[in-house]
Coordinates of C-alpha atoms and ligand atoms in Angstrom, one line a residue:
X2 CA 8.2 50.0 -0.7
X3 CA 9.3 47.9 2.1
X4 CA 11.2 44.6 1.6
X5 CA 10.5 41.9 2.8
X6 CA 12.7 38.4 3.5
X7 CA 11.9 35.2 3.3
X8 CA 15.2 34.0 5.0
X9 CA 13.5 32.5 8.4
X10 CA 17.3 30.2 8.7
X11 CA 17.3 27.7 11.9
X12 CA 13.5 28.3 11.9
X13 CA 11.6 25.3 13.7
X14 CA 8.7 24.3 11.0
X15 CA 5.1 23.2 12.2
X16 CA 5.2 20.4 10.2
X17 CA 1.2 20.0 10.5
X18 CA 0.9 23.5 9.5
X19 CA 3.7 23.0 6.1
X20 CA 4.3 21.8 2.9
X21 CA 8.4 21.6 3.7
X22 CA 10.1 20.5 0.4
X23 CA 13.8 19.8 -0.1
X24 CA 15.6 21.8 -3.6
X25 CA 18.7 21.9 -5.1
X26 CA 20.1 24.2 -6.2
X27 CA 22.8 25.1 -9.0
X28 CA 23.0 28.8 -9.2
X29 CA 25.6 32.0 -9.9
X30 CA 24.3 33.4 -6.9
X31 CA 24.7 33.5 -3.7
X32 CA 22.6 30.6 -2.0
X33 CA 20.6 32.4 0.1
X34 CA 20.1 34.5 -2.7
X35 CA 19.0 32.0 -5.3
X36 CA 16.7 30.6 -2.0
X37 CA 15.1 33.2 -1.2
X38 CA 13.7 33.3 -5.2
X39 CA 12.2 30.6 -5.1
X40 CA 10.8 31.2 -1.9
X41 CA 9.3 34.3 -3.2
X42 CA 8.4 33.0 -6.8
X43 CA 6.1 30.6 -5.5
X44 CA 4.8 32.3 -2.7
X45 CA 3.7 36.1 -2.4
X46 CA 6.8 37.2 -4.4
X47 CA 8.1 38.6 -8.1
X48 CA 11.5 39.8 -9.4
X49 CA 11.0 43.3 -7.6
X50 CA 8.9 44.8 -4.8
X51 CA 5.2 45.2 -5.2
X52 CA 2.7 48.4 -3.1
X53 CA 0.1 45.0 -3.2
X54 CA 2.3 43.1 -1.2
X55 CA 1.6 44.1 3.5
X56 CA 2.5 42.5 6.2
X57 CA -0.7 41.0 6.4
X58 CA -0.4 38.8 3.2
X59 CA 3.2 38.4 3.5
X60 CA 3.2 37.3 7.3
X61 CA 0.2 34.1 6.1
X62 CA 1.3 33.1 3.2
X63 CA 4.9 33.7 2.0
X64 CA 7.2 31.0 2.2
X65 CA 10.4 30.9 4.2
X66 CA 13.6 29.5 3.2
X67 CA 14.2 27.2 7.2
X68 CA 17.0 26.1 5.8
X69 CA 20.0 25.8 4.2
X70 CA 22.9 22.6 3.8
X71 CA 25.6 23.3 0.8
X72 CA 23.6 23.8 -1.7
X73 CA 20.6 22.0 -0.5
X74 CA 17.5 24.7 0.0
X75 CA 14.4 24.2 2.6
X76 CA 11.4 25.6 1.8
X77 CA 8.5 25.9 3.9
X78 CA 4.6 27.1 2.7
X79 CA 2.1 27.5 4.3
X80 CA -0.8 25.4 4.2
X81 CA -3.1 27.5 3.2
X82 CA -1.2 28.1 0.1
X83 CA -2.7 25.1 -1.0
X84 CA -6.2 24.6 -2.9
X85 CA -6.8 20.7 -2.7
X86 CA -10.6 19.8 -3.1
X87 CA -10.5 22.5 -6.5
X88 CA -7.3 22.3 -7.4
X89 CA -5.4 19.0 -6.2
X90 CA -2.2 18.2 -7.8
X91 CA -1.8 20.3 -10.1
X92 CA -2.1 23.2 -8.1
X93 CA 0.1 21.9 -5.1
X94 CA 3.3 20.9 -8.3
X95 CA 2.6 24.2 -9.7
X96 CA 3.6 25.8 -6.1
X97 CA 6.7 23.4 -5.5
X98 CA 7.5 22.6 -8.8
X99 CA 6.3 25.8 -11.3
X100 CA 8.2 28.3 -12.1
X101 CA 10.6 28.5 -10.1
X102 CA 12.6 26.1 -13.5
X103 CA 12.4 28.5 -15.2
X104 CA 14.8 31.4 -13.0
X105 CA 17.6 32.9 -15.4
X106 CA 19.8 33.1 -12.1
X107 CA 19.1 29.1 -11.1
X108 CA 21.5 27.2 -13.3
X109 CA 19.7 24.1 -12.1
X110 CA 16.4 23.5 -9.0
X111 CA 16.1 19.6 -9.1
X112 CA 12.5 18.9 -6.5
X113 CA 14.2 16.1 -4.5
X114 CA 11.4 16.1 -1.5
X115 CA 8.5 16.8 0.0
X116 CA 6.5 16.3 3.5
X117 CA 2.8 17.3 3.6
X118 CA 0.8 18.6 6.8
X119 CA -2.1 15.9 7.3
X120 CA -4.6 18.2 7.0
X121 CA -3.3 17.7 3.1
X122 CA -2.9 14.0 3.7
X123 CA -6.3 13.2 4.9
X124 CA -7.6 14.7 1.2
X125 CA -6.1 11.8 -0.2
X126 CA -7.5 7.9 0.1
X127 CA -4.2 7.0 -1.2
X128 CA -4.4 3.2 -2.4
X129 CA -7.5 0.2 -2.6
X130 CA -5.5 -2.9 -2.6
X131 CA -1.4 -1.8 -2.3
X132 CA 0.7 -3.6 -1.9
X133 CA -0.9 -6.3 1.2
X134 CA -4.3 -6.2 -1.2
X135 CA -2.1 -7.5 -4.4
X136 CA -0.9 -10.8 -2.8
X137 CA -4.2 -11.2 -1.5
X138 CA -5.3 -11.5 -4.7
X139 CA -2.3 -13.8 -6.0
X140 CA -2.8 -15.4 -3.3
X141 CA 0.9 -14.3 -3.2
X142 CA 2.5 -13.1 1.1
X143 CA 6.0 -13.5 1.0
X144 CA 7.9 -14.0 -2.8
X145 CA 8.5 -11.4 -5.0
X146 CA 5.3 -10.5 -7.4
X147 CA 7.0 -11.8 -10.9
X148 CA 5.9 -10.7 -14.1
X149 CA 6.5 -9.1 -17.7
X150 CA 5.7 -6.9 -20.4
X151 CA 3.5 -8.3 -23.3
X152 CA 6.9 -8.2 -26.0
X153 CA 6.7 -6.7 -28.3
X154 CA 5.5 -3.4 -27.2
X155 CA 3.0 -2.8 -30.4
X156 CA 2.2 -5.3 -33.4
X157 CA 0.5 -8.7 -31.6
X158 CA -3.6 -8.9 -32.3
X159 CA -5.3 -9.9 -29.1
X160 CA -5.5 -13.6 -29.4
X161 CA -1.7 -13.0 -29.5
X162 CA -1.7 -11.4 -26.6
X163 CA -3.7 -13.3 -24.7
X164 CA -1.9 -16.3 -25.8
X165 CA 1.5 -15.2 -24.9
X166 CA 0.0 -14.0 -21.6
X167 CA -1.4 -17.6 -21.2
X168 CA 2.6 -18.6 -21.6
X169 CA 3.6 -16.5 -19.5
X170 CA 1.0 -17.4 -16.6
X171 CA 1.3 -21.3 -17.5
X172 CA 5.4 -20.9 -16.4
X173 CA 4.9 -19.3 -13.4
X174 CA 4.3 -14.9 -13.9
X175 CA 2.6 -12.9 -11.5
X176 CA 1.4 -10.9 -12.8
X177 CA 1.9 -9.7 -16.6
X178 CA 0.6 -6.8 -18.1
X179 CA 0.7 -3.9 -21.4
X180 CA 3.2 -1.4 -23.0
X181 CA 3.1 1.9 -22.2
X182 CA 2.7 2.5 -25.9
X183 CA -0.1 0.0 -26.4
X184 CA -3.6 1.2 -25.9
X185 CA -6.5 0.8 -28.5
X186 CA -4.8 0.2 -32.1
X187 CA -6.4 -1.5 -34.9
X188 CA -4.1 -4.2 -34.2
X189 CA -4.8 -4.7 -31.0
X190 CA -8.7 -3.2 -29.6
X191 CA -8.6 -3.1 -26.6
X192 CA -11.8 -4.2 -26.1
X193 CA -11.2 -7.5 -27.7
X194 CA -7.6 -7.8 -25.8
X195 CA -9.4 -7.5 -22.6
X196 CA -11.4 -10.3 -23.1
X197 CA -9.2 -12.6 -24.6
X198 CA -6.7 -12.3 -21.4
X199 CA -9.4 -11.8 -19.1
X200 CA -10.1 -15.5 -20.7
X201 CA -6.7 -16.3 -20.2
X202 CA -6.3 -15.9 -17.0
X203 CA -10.0 -18.0 -16.3
X204 CA -8.1 -20.7 -18.6
X205 CA -4.9 -20.1 -16.1
X206 CA -8.1 -19.8 -12.2
X207 CA -9.1 -23.4 -13.2
X208 CA -5.4 -24.9 -13.8
X209 CA -4.2 -23.3 -10.5
X210 CA -2.5 -20.3 -10.6
X211 CA -3.2 -16.8 -10.0
X212 CA -2.3 -14.1 -12.4
X213 CA -3.1 -10.1 -13.2
X214 CA -2.9 -8.4 -16.7
X215 CA -2.4 -4.9 -15.9
X216 CA -4.5 -3.3 -19.0
X217 CA -2.9 0.5 -20.1
X218 CA -6.3 2.5 -20.5
X219 CA -4.1 5.7 -20.2
X220 CA -6.3 8.7 -22.1
X221 CA -8.0 11.7 -21.8
X222 CA -8.8 13.0 -18.6
X223 CA -12.2 13.3 -19.7
X224 CA -12.3 9.3 -21.1
X225 CA -10.0 7.3 -18.2
X226 CA -12.9 6.8 -15.7
X227 CA -15.8 5.2 -18.4
X228 CA -12.9 3.9 -20.0
X229 CA -11.7 1.9 -16.2
X230 CA -15.1 0.7 -15.7
X231 CA -15.6 -0.2 -19.8
X232 CA -12.5 -2.8 -19.1
X233 CA -13.2 -3.7 -15.8
X234 CA -16.8 -5.3 -16.9
X235 CA -14.6 -6.7 -19.7
X236 CA -12.7 -8.9 -17.5
X237 CA -9.5 -6.9 -16.8
X238 CA -8.3 -7.7 -13.3
X239 CA -5.7 -4.8 -13.1
X240 CA -5.6 -1.5 -14.6
X241 CA -2.6 -0.1 -16.0
X242 CA -2.0 4.2 -16.6
X243 CA 1.1 6.2 -17.5
X244 CA 1.3 9.1 -14.3
X245 CA 3.0 11.5 -16.2
X246 CA 1.6 11.4 -19.5
X247 CA -2.4 11.4 -17.5
X248 CA -1.6 13.6 -14.5
X249 CA -1.8 12.4 -11.1
X250 CA -5.6 13.2 -11.5
X251 CA -6.4 10.1 -14.4
X252 CA -5.2 7.9 -10.7
X253 CA -7.0 9.5 -8.4
X254 CA -10.2 9.3 -11.0
X255 CA -9.8 6.2 -11.5
X256 CA -8.3 5.2 -7.5
X257 CA -11.1 6.9 -5.5
X258 CA -14.2 6.1 -7.9
X259 CA -15.8 3.5 -5.7
X260 CA -17.2 1.1 -8.8
X261 CA -13.9 0.4 -9.8
X262 CA -13.2 -2.9 -7.9
X263 CA -9.1 -3.7 -9.2
X264 CA -5.8 -2.4 -8.8
X265 CA -4.2 0.1 -10.4
X266 CA -0.7 -0.5 -11.9
X267 CA 1.3 3.2 -12.4
X268 CA 3.7 3.8 -15.4
X269 CA 5.9 6.5 -15.3
X270 CA 7.0 6.7 -18.8
X271 CA 8.5 10.4 -19.5
X272 CA 9.2 10.6 -16.3
X273 CA 13.6 10.8 -17.5
X274 CA 12.7 13.7 -18.5
X275 CA 12.7 15.5 -14.8
X276 CA 14.1 12.5 -13.2
X277 CA 17.5 11.7 -14.6
X278 CA 19.6 15.1 -14.6
X279 CA 21.1 14.9 -10.9
X280 CA 20.6 18.6 -11.3
X281 CA 17.5 19.7 -12.6
X282 CA 13.9 18.2 -12.7
X283 CA 11.9 16.5 -9.9
X284 CA 13.2 13.0 -8.1
X285 CA 11.4 9.2 -8.3
X286 CA 10.8 9.8 -4.7
X287 CA 8.6 13.1 -5.1
X288 CA 6.7 11.5 -7.7
X289 CA 6.1 8.8 -5.5
X290 CA 4.7 10.1 -2.7
X291 CA 1.8 11.6 -5.2
X292 CA 1.7 8.2 -6.8
X293 CA 0.4 6.7 -3.7
X294 CA -1.7 10.1 -2.0
X295 CA -3.1 9.1 -5.7
X296 CA -4.2 5.7 -4.8
X297 CA -1.4 3.6 -7.4
X298 CA -1.1 0.1 -6.1
X299 CA 2.0 -0.3 -7.4
X300 CA 4.8 1.9 -9.3
X301 CA 7.6 1.6 -11.1
X302 CA 10.4 2.4 -9.1
X303 CA 13.8 2.0 -11.8
X304 CA 16.1 -1.3 -10.9
X305 CA 18.7 -0.2 -8.2
X306 CA 21.6 0.1 -10.3
X307 CA 20.8 -2.8 -12.9
X308 CA 19.1 -3.2 -15.6
X309 CA 18.4 -0.6 -18.8
X310 CA 17.4 1.6 -17.1
X311 CA 19.6 4.9 -14.9
X312 CA 19.1 4.8 -11.6
X313 CA 21.6 3.6 -8.7
X314 CA 20.8 1.2 -6.0
X315 CA 20.6 5.1 -2.8
X316 CA 17.8 6.6 -5.6
X317 CA 15.9 3.6 -6.0
X318 CA 15.7 2.7 -1.8
X319 CA 15.1 6.2 -1.9
X320 CA 11.4 5.4 -3.6
X321 CA 10.8 2.1 -2.3
X322 CA 10.9 3.8 1.3
X323 CA 8.4 6.6 -0.3
X324 CA 6.3 3.4 -1.2
X325 CA 6.6 1.8 1.7
X326 CA 6.9 4.0 4.6
X327 CA 5.3 4.6 7.4
X328 CA 5.2 7.7 7.7
X329 CA 1.7 8.3 5.7
X330 CA -1.4 7.7 7.1
X331 CA -1.8 5.7 3.8
X332 CA -2.2 1.6 2.2
X333 CA 1.7 0.5 0.9
X334 CA 2.4 0.9 -2.9
X335 CA 4.0 -2.6 -4.3
X336 CA 7.4 -0.8 -5.7
X337 CA 7.7 -2.9 -9.5
X338 CA 11.7 -3.2 -10.8
X339 CA 10.9 -2.9 -14.6
X340 CA 13.3 -2.6 -17.6
X341 CA 16.2 -4.6 -19.3
X342 CA 15.7 -7.5 -16.4
X343 CA 16.9 -11.2 -17.0
X344 CA 17.1 -14.0 -15.0
X345 CA 20.3 -14.0 -13.9
X346 CA 20.7 -9.9 -12.6
X347 CA 17.6 -11.8 -10.0
X348 CA 19.6 -12.7 -7.4
X349 CA 21.8 -8.7 -7.5
X350 CA 18.7 -7.1 -8.1
X351 CA 16.7 -9.0 -4.6
X352 CA 19.6 -8.3 -2.9
X353 CA 19.2 -4.6 -3.4
X354 CA 15.4 -4.6 -3.4
X355 CA 14.2 -7.4 -0.7
X356 CA 11.6 -9.0 -1.2
X357 CA 8.8 -7.3 -1.0
X358 CA 9.0 -5.7 -5.8
X359 CA 7.7 -6.8 -8.4
X360 CA 10.1 -7.8 -11.5
X361 CA 9.1 -7.9 -14.2
X362 CA 11.3 -8.7 -17.6
X363 CA 10.1 -8.2 -20.8
X364 CA 13.0 -9.0 -23.7
X365 CA 14.0 -11.3 -20.4
X366 CA 11.3 -13.5 -20.4
X367 CA 10.1 -13.2 -24.5
X368 CA 14.0 -13.6 -25.6
X369 CA 13.8 -17.3 -24.0
X370 CA 15.2 -19.7 -26.3
X371 CA 13.1 -21.6 -26.2
X372 CA 10.0 -19.2 -25.3
X373 CA 7.9 -17.6 -23.5
X374 CA 6.4 -20.1 -20.9
X375 CA 10.2 -21.6 -20.1
X376 CA 11.4 -17.6 -20.1
X377 CA 8.5 -16.8 -17.3
X378 CA 10.1 -19.9 -15.9
X379 CA 13.5 -19.2 -15.3
X380 CA 12.4 -15.7 -14.3
X381 CA 10.6 -17.8 -11.5
X382 CA 13.4 -20.5 -11.0
X383 CA 15.7 -17.2 -10.1
X384 CA 13.7 -15.9 -7.7
X385 CA 13.1 -19.0 -6.7
X386 CA 17.3 -19.6 -6.3
X387 CA 17.2 -15.6 -4.7
X388 CA 14.4 -16.7 -2.1
X389 CA 16.0 -19.5 -0.9
X390 CA 19.9 -17.9 -0.8
X391 CA 20.7 -21.3 -3.2
X392 CA 22.9 -19.6 -5.6
X393 CA 21.5 -19.1 -9.3
X394 CA 24.3 -21.1 -11.0
X395 CA 23.6 -24.5 -8.1
X396 CA 20.6 -23.9 -8.4
X397 CA 20.5 -23.7 -11.7
X398 CA 22.0 -27.2 -12.9
X399 CA 18.9 -28.4 -12.5
X400 CA 16.9 -26.2 -13.6
X401 CA 16.8 -26.5 -17.6
X402 CA 15.0 -23.2 -18.2
X403 CA 16.9 -20.8 -15.9
X404 CA 19.9 -22.8 -17.0
X405 CA 19.0 -21.7 -20.5
X406 CA 18.6 -18.2 -20.1
X407 CA 22.3 -18.1 -18.1
X408 CA 23.8 -19.5 -21.3
X409 CA 21.6 -16.7 -22.6
X410 CA 22.1 -13.6 -21.1
X411 CA 25.0 -15.0 -18.0
X412 CA 24.8 -13.0 -14.2
X413 CA 26.5 -10.4 -13.1
Ligands
CAP694 C1 10.4 -2.8 -19.5 C2 9.7 -2.0 -19.9 C3 9.3 -0.5 -19.1 C4 10.4 -0.1 -18.8 C5 10.3 1.3 -18.2 C6 9.9 -1.4 -21.3 O1 10.8 -3.9 -21.0 O2 8.2 -2.8 -20.1 O3 8.2 -0.1 -19.5 O4 10.5 -0.6 -18.1 O5 11.1 1.3 -17.5 O6 9.4 -1.0 -22.3 O7 10.9 -1.3 -21.5 P1 11.7 -5.0 -21.0 P2 11.0 2.3 -16.3 O8 11.9 -5.7 -19.5 O9 12.1 -5.7 -22.4 O10 13.7 -3.9 -20.7 O11 10.3 0.8 -15.2 O12 12.4 2.1 -15.1 O13 10.1 2.8 -15.5
MG695 MG1 7.6 -0.5 -21.1

């Protein structure tokens, strides 16, 4: 039986004809063998030679290992291996990020990066609003967006949720959102919550302050678009979807529905099951690229080495780049930094992330000793101090709420 080699080291890849992936591989095999095992399993091969593989199939559809650099392996998959109209991201993931994790000979594989040819990118629309669209809605062209997550995560009634949002907006926050575990529980039905929050946002409008609040519509695939339409008709100004629990198709379905005219805030709950191990799983950069293709307008990217969630500066920057890079023909995604944020952390975060981010604090707003409005004011003051380049403790001398927040949590 003819045996085929998937190694094509040094081959110049035509970026317009291949999906190019970078994998970090840990193995006791030689790295060449391990790389070939990935390319074979994910394209035309299996664990043994097969009589049904012929030159024609191999030449057209086999993946190629085009580079090996230490433990980093580059595999190029022919565009023809992908089924985009029917199949879409689930099919893409089954190729670039499927069976390979189970291969016993590999101790670890991490999909670090992916680049798509223009023929595939053209089939995606990207965000409808993007960072610029969100900024336009909020009438905030340059400063970082400042938001909150209603806390406690669960348990508040629609009325109390709306009161929280109103207080947060009165304190100057531009963004609010439901938490990821809240959808339509009895204590806070989604219709009542959406309507109550809409009223609070209208009241803020009348008082001259623009704010959006993302209503969490994460649910089964067959229902997500209808729920998006429903919450929009009840006054939602933004929608939130958990991308990894719902699937990328949920984002795409809502983003591409012409009836949906509000931006999508994309939460990434469960991502760490895939992203946290440096030697196994999928990087957040890859997830970010897929979310951008599918049309997410804002996406959690981590807090660049500060805050309560894991994730180094380099990783955060790489996610930011995937949100903002000009190398794909899509609007740019607003990077969201969330998780353990509080006023004293803001200067360090903005130093690492720059101003085109949305900073969010749940506990860091609701935990302020003087309540939600003061907590919101303290977050805004922290952002203003960093934006204006005034040291935060200096700024706090003339801003009481910020001083109280620093008293409680300190600075870093
Ligand atoms: C933040 C948050 C977010 C996490 C998710 C939470 O709350 O609402 O879900 O930030 O992490 O429940 O923890 P706090 P990531 O401000 O109270 O920490 O953004 O990294 O996906
Ligand atoms: Mg949360």
